[in-house]
Amino acid sequence: METIDLTPTPLEYARIAQRIIEGAYGLDAPAGLTNYQVLWAWQAAENTAEFIGASTLAELRRGLAEELLRHYLIRAQDRPAIVITAETTYDDLKAENIRTEN
């Protein structure tokens, strides 16, 4: 039986993160953030949730998850302003030192 890889591309992952941040948590990313910076903020919040004992950000109390996201969205402004394109690979992101797996 053939397997199908359903892993989102980095661009799709960045768009998913943006939609979750806006839709599920009601937060707006600061103006001017690139999709890379938004993805970095999302992954940093996920990593912090894991560090404090949750398996995902969604397992935390909503207020705490919102504060983590807000904190990392602000910090994301100091990350490189890389633009993720359809051609960007996970290896490219790893070269920029972003962790995209849990």
mmCIF file of N, CA and C in Angstrom:
data_model
loop_
_atom_site.group_PDB
_atom_site.id
_atom_site.type_symbol
_atom_site.label_atom_id
_atom_site.label_comp_id
_atom_site.label_asym_id
_atom_site.label_seq_id
_atom_site.Cartn_x
_atom_site.Cartn_y
_atom_site.Cartn_z
ATOM 1 N N MET A 1 0.843 -1.180 0.000
ATOM 2 C CA MET A 1 0.000 0.000 0.000
ATOM 3 C C MET A 1 0.888 1.244 0.000
ATOM 4 N N GLU A 2 0.589 2.155 -0.871
ATOM 5 C CA GLU A 2 1.351 3.389 -0.994
ATOM 6 C C GLU A 2 0.969 4.358 0.122
ATOM 7 N N THR A 3 1.969 5.021 0.675
ATOM 8 C CA THR A 3 1.687 6.033 1.699
ATOM 9 C C THR A 3 1.742 7.411 1.067
ATOM 10 N N ILE A 4 0.961 8.286 1.605
ATOM 11 C CA ILE A 4 0.898 9.657 1.117
ATOM 12 C C ILE A 4 1.433 10.568 2.204
ATOM 13 N N ASP A 5 2.375 11.421 1.849
ATOM 14 C CA ASP A 5 2.949 12.368 2.807
ATOM 15 C C ASP A 5 2.025 13.581 2.918
ATOM 16 N N LEU A 6 1.432 13.754 4.076
ATOM 17 C CA LEU A 6 0.510 14.872 4.314
ATOM 18 C C LEU A 6 1.160 16.006 5.092
ATOM 19 N N THR A 7 2.477 15.942 5.227
ATOM 20 C CA THR A 7 3.190 16.991 5.943
ATOM 21 C C THR A 7 3.036 18.306 5.187
ATOM 22 N N PRO A 8 2.578 19.350 5.876
ATOM 23 C CA PRO A 8 2.457 20.637 5.180
ATOM 24 C C PRO A 8 3.823 21.195 4.816
ATOM 25 N N THR A 9 3.875 21.931 3.736
ATOM 26 C CA THR A 9 5.118 22.611 3.369
ATOM 27 C C THR A 9 5.362 23.708 4.407
ATOM 28 N N PRO A 10 6.572 24.234 4.483
ATOM 29 C CA PRO A 10 6.809 25.339 5.418
ATOM 30 C C PRO A 10 5.866 26.521 5.193
ATOM 31 N N LEU A 11 5.552 26.823 3.941
ATOM 32 C CA LEU A 11 4.632 27.921 3.660
ATOM 33 C C LEU A 11 3.233 27.600 4.176
ATOM 34 N N GLU A 12 2.770 26.373 3.947
ATOM 35 C CA GLU A 12 1.460 25.966 4.462
ATOM 36 C C GLU A 12 1.446 25.993 5.991
ATOM 37 N N TYR A 13 2.533 25.520 6.609
ATOM 38 C CA TYR A 13 2.637 25.506 8.066
ATOM 39 C C TYR A 13 2.577 26.928 8.623
ATOM 40 N N ALA A 14 3.267 27.852 7.973
ATOM 41 C CA ALA A 14 3.237 29.250 8.411
ATOM 42 C C ALA A 14 1.822 29.825 8.300
ATOM 43 N N ARG A 15 1.130 29.503 7.222
ATOM 44 C CA ARG A 15 -0.249 29.988 7.045
ATOM 45 C C ARG A 15 -1.197 29.374 8.071
ATOM 46 N N ILE A 16 -1.003 28.093 8.361
ATOM 47 C CA ILE A 16 -1.820 27.434 9.384
ATOM 48 C C ILE A 16 -1.588 28.099 10.738
ATOM 49 N N ALA A 17 -0.327 28.332 11.078
ATOM 50 C CA ALA A 17 0.000 28.985 12.353
ATOM 51 C C ALA A 17 -0.657 30.360 12.426
ATOM 52 N N GLN A 18 -0.581 31.127 11.345
ATOM 53 C CA GLN A 18 -1.193 32.459 11.309
ATOM 54 C C GLN A 18 -2.696 32.367 11.553
ATOM 55 N N ARG A 19 -3.359 31.424 10.906
ATOM 56 C CA ARG A 19 -4.812 31.274 11.065
ATOM 57 C C ARG A 19 -5.188 30.845 12.482
ATOM 58 N N ILE A 20 -4.404 29.973 13.074
ATOM 59 C CA ILE A 20 -4.683 29.536 14.447
ATOM 60 C C ILE A 20 -4.479 30.701 15.413
ATOM 61 N N ILE A 21 -3.396 31.439 15.242
ATOM 62 C CA ILE A 21 -3.124 32.591 16.112
ATOM 63 C C ILE A 21 -4.276 33.583 16.039
ATOM 64 N N GLU A 22 -4.730 33.864 14.836
ATOM 65 C CA GLU A 22 -5.815 34.836 14.660
ATOM 66 C C GLU A 22 -7.178 34.259 15.033
ATOM 67 N N GLY A 23 -7.467 33.056 14.538
ATOM 68 C CA GLY A 23 -8.796 32.489 14.722
ATOM 69 C C GLY A 23 -9.047 31.900 16.089
ATOM 70 N N ALA A 24 -8.135 31.080 16.569
ATOM 71 C CA ALA A 24 -8.340 30.387 17.839
ATOM 72 C C ALA A 24 -7.999 31.249 19.041
ATOM 73 N N TYR A 25 -7.017 32.141 18.878
ATOM 74 C CA TYR A 25 -6.567 32.929 20.024
ATOM 75 C C TYR A 25 -6.920 34.405 19.904
ATOM 76 N N GLY A 26 -7.458 34.822 18.770
ATOM 77 C CA GLY A 26 -7.905 36.201 18.599
ATOM 78 C C GLY A 26 -6.794 37.234 18.638
ATOM 79 N N LEU A 27 -5.592 36.823 18.281
ATOM 80 C CA LEU A 27 -4.460 37.744 18.312
ATOM 81 C C LEU A 27 -4.077 38.148 16.898
ATOM 82 N N ASP A 28 -3.601 39.363 16.760
ATOM 83 C CA ASP A 28 -3.073 39.832 15.491
ATOM 84 C C ASP A 28 -1.564 39.901 15.598
ATOM 85 N N ALA A 29 -0.904 39.403 14.582
ATOM 86 C CA ALA A 29 0.556 39.533 14.544
ATOM 87 C C ALA A 29 0.892 40.996 14.307
ATOM 88 N N PRO A 30 1.943 41.494 14.937
ATOM 89 C CA PRO A 30 2.344 42.877 14.682
ATOM 90 C C PRO A 30 2.550 43.113 13.181
ATOM 91 N N ALA A 31 2.188 44.283 12.724
ATOM 92 C CA ALA A 31 2.320 44.630 11.312
ATOM 93 C C ALA A 31 3.766 44.457 10.863
ATOM 94 N N GLY A 32 3.925 43.927 9.686
ATOM 95 C CA GLY A 32 5.254 43.808 9.109
ATOM 96 C C GLY A 32 5.982 42.506 9.386
ATOM 97 N N LEU A 33 5.408 41.616 10.196
ATOM 98 C CA LEU A 33 6.081 40.339 10.432
ATOM 99 C C LEU A 33 6.018 39.492 9.168
ATOM 100 N N THR A 34 7.109 38.820 8.864
ATOM 101 C CA THR A 34 7.100 37.878 7.748
ATOM 102 C C THR A 34 6.470 36.571 8.208
ATOM 103 N N ASN A 35 6.138 35.723 7.240
ATOM 104 C CA ASN A 35 5.571 34.429 7.610
ATOM 105 C C ASN A 35 6.573 33.600 8.409
ATOM 106 N N TYR A 36 7.863 33.786 8.161
ATOM 107 C CA TYR A 36 8.885 33.107 8.957
ATOM 108 C C TYR A 36 8.813 33.554 10.420
ATOM 109 N N GLN A 37 8.685 34.844 10.650
ATOM 110 C CA GLN A 37 8.634 35.363 12.014
ATOM 111 C C GLN A 37 7.385 34.873 12.741
ATOM 112 N N VAL A 38 6.259 34.817 12.027
ATOM 113 C CA VAL A 38 5.024 34.290 12.625
ATOM 114 C C VAL A 38 5.207 32.819 12.969
ATOM 115 N N LEU A 39 5.795 32.065 12.050
ATOM 116 C CA LEU A 39 6.044 30.644 12.309
ATOM 117 C C LEU A 39 7.002 30.469 13.480
ATOM 118 N N TRP A 40 8.016 31.302 13.569
ATOM 119 C CA TRP A 40 8.954 31.238 14.690
ATOM 120 C C TRP A 40 8.215 31.467 16.015
ATOM 121 N N ALA A 41 7.341 32.477 16.044
ATOM 122 C CA ALA A 41 6.578 32.780 17.260
ATOM 123 C C ALA A 41 5.697 31.603 17.646
ATOM 124 N N TRP A 42 5.008 31.033 16.671
ATOM 125 C CA TRP A 42 4.142 29.888 16.926
ATOM 126 C C TRP A 42 4.948 28.721 17.498
ATOM 127 N N GLN A 43 6.062 28.400 16.843
ATOM 128 C CA GLN A 43 6.850 27.262 17.282
ATOM 129 C C GLN A 43 7.504 27.520 18.639
ATOM 130 N N ALA A 44 7.916 28.751 18.892
ATOM 131 C CA ALA A 44 8.495 29.082 20.196
ATOM 132 C C ALA A 44 7.455 28.903 21.303
ATOM 133 N N ALA A 45 6.225 29.319 21.050
ATOM 134 C CA ALA A 45 5.152 29.139 22.041
ATOM 135 C C ALA A 45 4.865 27.658 22.246
ATOM 136 N N GLU A 46 4.828 26.885 21.160
ATOM 137 C CA GLU A 46 4.621 25.432 21.262
ATOM 138 C C GLU A 46 5.753 24.787 22.068
ATOM 139 N N ASN A 47 6.982 25.180 21.786
ATOM 140 C CA ASN A 47 8.129 24.618 22.505
ATOM 141 C C ASN A 47 8.061 24.951 23.991
ATOM 142 N N THR A 48 7.639 26.157 24.319
ATOM 143 C CA THR A 48 7.513 26.553 25.727
ATOM 144 C C THR A 48 6.412 25.751 26.411
ATOM 145 N N ALA A 49 5.302 25.546 25.723
ATOM 146 C CA ALA A 49 4.222 24.728 26.283
ATOM 147 C C ALA A 49 4.733 23.326 26.601
ATOM 148 N N GLU A 50 5.494 22.781 25.678
ATOM 149 C CA GLU A 50 6.070 21.451 25.898
ATOM 150 C C GLU A 50 7.044 21.466 27.081
ATOM 151 N N PHE A 51 7.837 22.520 27.178
ATOM 152 C CA PHE A 51 8.811 22.641 28.259
ATOM 153 C C PHE A 51 8.132 22.661 29.631
ATOM 154 N N ILE A 52 6.954 23.281 29.715
ATOM 155 C CA ILE A 52 6.276 23.368 31.017
ATOM 156 C C ILE A 52 5.306 22.211 31.256
ATOM 157 N N GLY A 53 5.350 21.195 30.373
ATOM 158 C CA GLY A 53 4.624 19.968 30.659
ATOM 159 C C GLY A 53 3.410 19.666 29.817
ATOM 160 N N ALA A 54 3.031 20.531 28.908
ATOM 161 C CA ALA A 54 1.905 20.249 28.012
ATOM 162 C C ALA A 54 2.463 19.643 26.737
ATOM 163 N N SER A 55 1.671 18.827 26.070
ATOM 164 C CA SER A 55 2.179 18.274 24.813
ATOM 165 C C SER A 55 1.960 19.238 23.653
ATOM 166 N N THR A 56 1.013 20.166 23.806
ATOM 167 C CA THR A 56 0.782 21.207 22.791
ATOM 168 C C THR A 56 0.333 22.489 23.478
ATOM 169 N N LEU A 57 0.359 23.564 22.750
ATOM 170 C CA LEU A 57 -0.114 24.854 23.250
ATOM 171 C C LEU A 57 -1.595 24.781 23.628
ATOM 172 N N ALA A 58 -2.355 24.010 22.868
ATOM 173 C CA ALA A 58 -3.798 23.892 23.102
ATOM 174 C C ALA A 58 -4.133 23.270 24.454
ATOM 175 N N GLU A 59 -3.209 22.557 25.055
ATOM 176 C CA GLU A 59 -3.454 21.939 26.358
ATOM 177 C C GLU A 59 -3.344 22.925 27.517
ATOM 178 N N LEU A 60 -2.774 24.087 27.261
ATOM 179 C CA LEU A 60 -2.642 25.103 28.312
ATOM 180 C C LEU A 60 -3.946 25.876 28.475
ATOM 181 N N ARG A 61 -4.091 26.499 29.637
ATOM 182 C CA ARG A 61 -5.224 27.408 29.803
ATOM 183 C C ARG A 61 -5.153 28.459 28.700
ATOM 184 N N ARG A 62 -6.300 28.839 28.174
ATOM 185 C CA ARG A 62 -6.344 29.764 27.048
ATOM 186 C C ARG A 62 -5.588 31.062 27.337
ATOM 187 N N GLY A 63 -5.775 31.616 28.529
ATOM 188 C CA GLY A 63 -5.101 32.868 28.871
ATOM 189 C C GLY A 63 -3.593 32.726 28.842
ATOM 190 N N LEU A 64 -3.082 31.612 29.339
ATOM 191 C CA LEU A 64 -1.643 31.379 29.325
ATOM 192 C C LEU A 64 -1.144 31.203 27.894
ATOM 193 N N ALA A 65 -1.877 30.443 27.093
ATOM 194 C CA ALA A 65 -1.487 30.244 25.697
ATOM 195 C C ALA A 65 -1.464 31.580 24.951
ATOM 196 N N GLU A 66 -2.464 32.422 25.188
ATOM 197 C CA GLU A 66 -2.509 33.744 24.546
ATOM 198 C C GLU A 66 -1.310 34.593 24.959
ATOM 199 N N GLU A 67 -0.972 34.552 26.229
ATOM 200 C CA GLU A 67 0.172 35.345 26.701
ATOM 201 C C GLU A 67 1.482 34.845 26.107
ATOM 202 N N LEU A 68 1.641 33.537 26.006
ATOM 203 C CA LEU A 68 2.843 32.999 25.368
ATOM 204 C C LEU A 68 2.927 33.454 23.912
ATOM 205 N N LEU A 69 1.817 33.343 23.202
ATOM 206 C CA LEU A 69 1.813 33.774 21.802
ATOM 207 C C LEU A 69 2.090 35.270 21.680
ATOM 208 N N ARG A 70 1.455 36.055 22.515
ATOM 209 C CA ARG A 70 1.671 37.508 22.479
ATOM 210 C C ARG A 70 3.147 37.834 22.729
ATOM 211 N N HIS A 71 3.713 37.179 23.725
ATOM 212 C CA HIS A 71 5.127 37.376 24.062
ATOM 213 C C HIS A 71 6.032 37.045 22.873
ATOM 214 N N TYR A 72 5.801 35.882 22.270
ATOM 215 C CA TYR A 72 6.674 35.464 21.174
ATOM 216 C C TYR A 72 6.403 36.230 19.878
ATOM 217 N N LEU A 73 5.191 36.705 19.670
ATOM 218 C CA LEU A 73 4.937 37.551 18.495
ATOM 219 C C LEU A 73 5.714 38.862 18.602
ATOM 220 N N ILE A 74 5.796 39.403 19.808
ATOM 221 C CA ILE A 74 6.578 40.630 20.009
ATOM 222 C C ILE A 74 8.069 40.338 19.792
ATOM 223 N N ARG A 75 8.542 39.237 20.358
ATOM 224 C CA ARG A 75 9.961 38.876 20.200
ATOM 225 C C ARG A 75 10.315 38.529 18.762
ATOM 226 N N ALA A 76 9.332 38.061 18.000
ATOM 227 C CA ALA A 76 9.577 37.667 16.605
ATOM 228 C C ALA A 76 10.060 38.831 15.754
ATOM 229 N N GLN A 77 9.738 40.048 16.179
ATOM 230 C CA GLN A 77 10.171 41.223 15.421
ATOM 231 C C GLN A 77 11.695 41.329 15.359
ATOM 232 N N ASP A 78 12.389 40.701 16.298
ATOM 233 C CA ASP A 78 13.842 40.728 16.333
ATOM 234 C C ASP A 78 14.483 39.548 15.602
ATOM 235 N N ARG A 79 13.650 38.662 15.072
ATOM 236 C CA ARG A 79 14.157 37.527 14.292
ATOM 237 C C ARG A 79 14.420 37.987 12.864
ATOM 238 N N PRO A 80 15.216 37.244 12.102
ATOM 239 C CA PRO A 80 15.450 37.624 10.703
ATOM 240 C C PRO A 80 14.134 37.719 9.927
ATOM 241 N N ALA A 81 14.043 38.685 9.041
ATOM 242 C CA ALA A 81 12.821 38.917 8.253
ATOM 243 C C ALA A 81 12.848 38.055 6.989
ATOM 244 N N ILE A 82 12.919 36.755 7.187
ATOM 245 C CA ILE A 82 12.959 35.802 6.076
ATOM 246 C C ILE A 82 11.542 35.603 5.555
ATOM 247 N N VAL A 83 11.414 35.514 4.249
ATOM 248 C CA VAL A 83 10.120 35.232 3.649
ATOM 249 C C VAL A 83 10.121 33.777 3.203
ATOM 250 N N ILE A 84 9.152 33.022 3.684
ATOM 251 C CA ILE A 84 9.008 31.629 3.277
ATOM 252 C C ILE A 84 8.220 31.619 1.972
ATOM 253 N N THR A 85 8.748 30.921 0.986
ATOM 254 C CA THR A 85 8.077 30.807 -0.313
ATOM 255 C C THR A 85 7.674 29.360 -0.549
ATOM 256 N N ALA A 86 7.008 29.120 -1.651
ATOM 257 C CA ALA A 86 6.607 27.757 -1.999
ATOM 258 C C ALA A 86 7.819 26.845 -2.181
ATOM 259 N N GLU A 87 8.966 27.425 -2.483
ATOM 260 C CA GLU A 87 10.183 26.637 -2.690
ATOM 261 C C GLU A 87 10.962 26.380 -1.405
ATOM 262 N N THR A 88 10.615 27.042 -0.327
ATOM 263 C CA THR A 88 11.328 26.876 0.946
ATOM 264 C C THR A 88 11.116 25.459 1.473
ATOM 265 N N THR A 89 12.189 24.846 1.941
ATOM 266 C CA THR A 89 12.114 23.495 2.499
ATOM 267 C C THR A 89 12.378 23.548 4.005
ATOM 268 N N TYR A 90 12.079 22.445 4.675
ATOM 269 C CA TYR A 90 12.382 22.369 6.100
ATOM 270 C C TYR A 90 13.886 22.419 6.339
ATOM 271 N N ASP A 91 14.672 21.900 5.405
ATOM 272 C CA ASP A 91 16.129 22.006 5.536
ATOM 273 C C ASP A 91 16.573 23.461 5.506
ATOM 274 N N ASP A 92 15.914 24.273 4.681
ATOM 275 C CA ASP A 92 16.228 25.710 4.658
ATOM 276 C C ASP A 92 15.955 26.334 6.019
ATOM 277 N N LEU A 93 14.834 25.969 6.626
ATOM 278 C CA LEU A 93 14.489 26.515 7.941
ATOM 279 C C LEU A 93 15.465 26.030 9.007
ATOM 280 N N LYS A 94 15.856 24.779 8.917
ATOM 281 C CA LYS A 94 16.827 24.254 9.882
ATOM 282 C C LYS A 94 18.141 24.999 9.767
ATOM 283 N N ALA A 95 18.501 25.369 8.554
ATOM 284 C CA ALA A 95 19.723 26.142 8.354
ATOM 285 C C ALA A 95 19.612 27.507 9.041
ATOM 286 N N GLU A 96 18.382 28.003 9.197
ATOM 287 C CA GLU A 96 18.140 29.269 9.899
ATOM 288 C C GLU A 96 17.878 29.041 11.388
ATOM 289 N N ASN A 97 17.967 27.779 11.829
ATOM 290 C CA ASN A 97 17.852 27.422 13.244
ATOM 291 C C ASN A 97 16.433 27.580 13.802
ATOM 292 N N ILE A 98 15.417 27.219 13.030
ATOM 293 C CA ILE A 98 14.057 27.179 13.554
ATOM 294 C C ILE A 98 13.665 25.708 13.707
ATOM 295 N N ARG A 99 13.129 25.387 14.852
ATOM 296 C CA ARG A 99 12.683 24.020 15.107
ATOM 297 C C ARG A 99 11.228 23.932 14.692
ATOM 298 N N THR A 100 10.912 23.048 13.739
ATOM 299 C CA THR A 100 9.543 22.960 13.228
ATOM 300 C C THR A 100 8.880 21.643 13.544
ATOM 301 N N GLU A 101 9.525 20.795 14.302
ATOM 302 C CA GLU A 101 8.891 19.543 14.696
ATOM 303 C C GLU A 101 8.788 19.509 16.208
ATOM 304 N N ASN A 102 7.819 18.757 16.695
ATOM 305 C CA ASN A 102 7.635 18.618 18.142
ATOM 306 C C ASN A 102 8.226 17.330 18.632
#
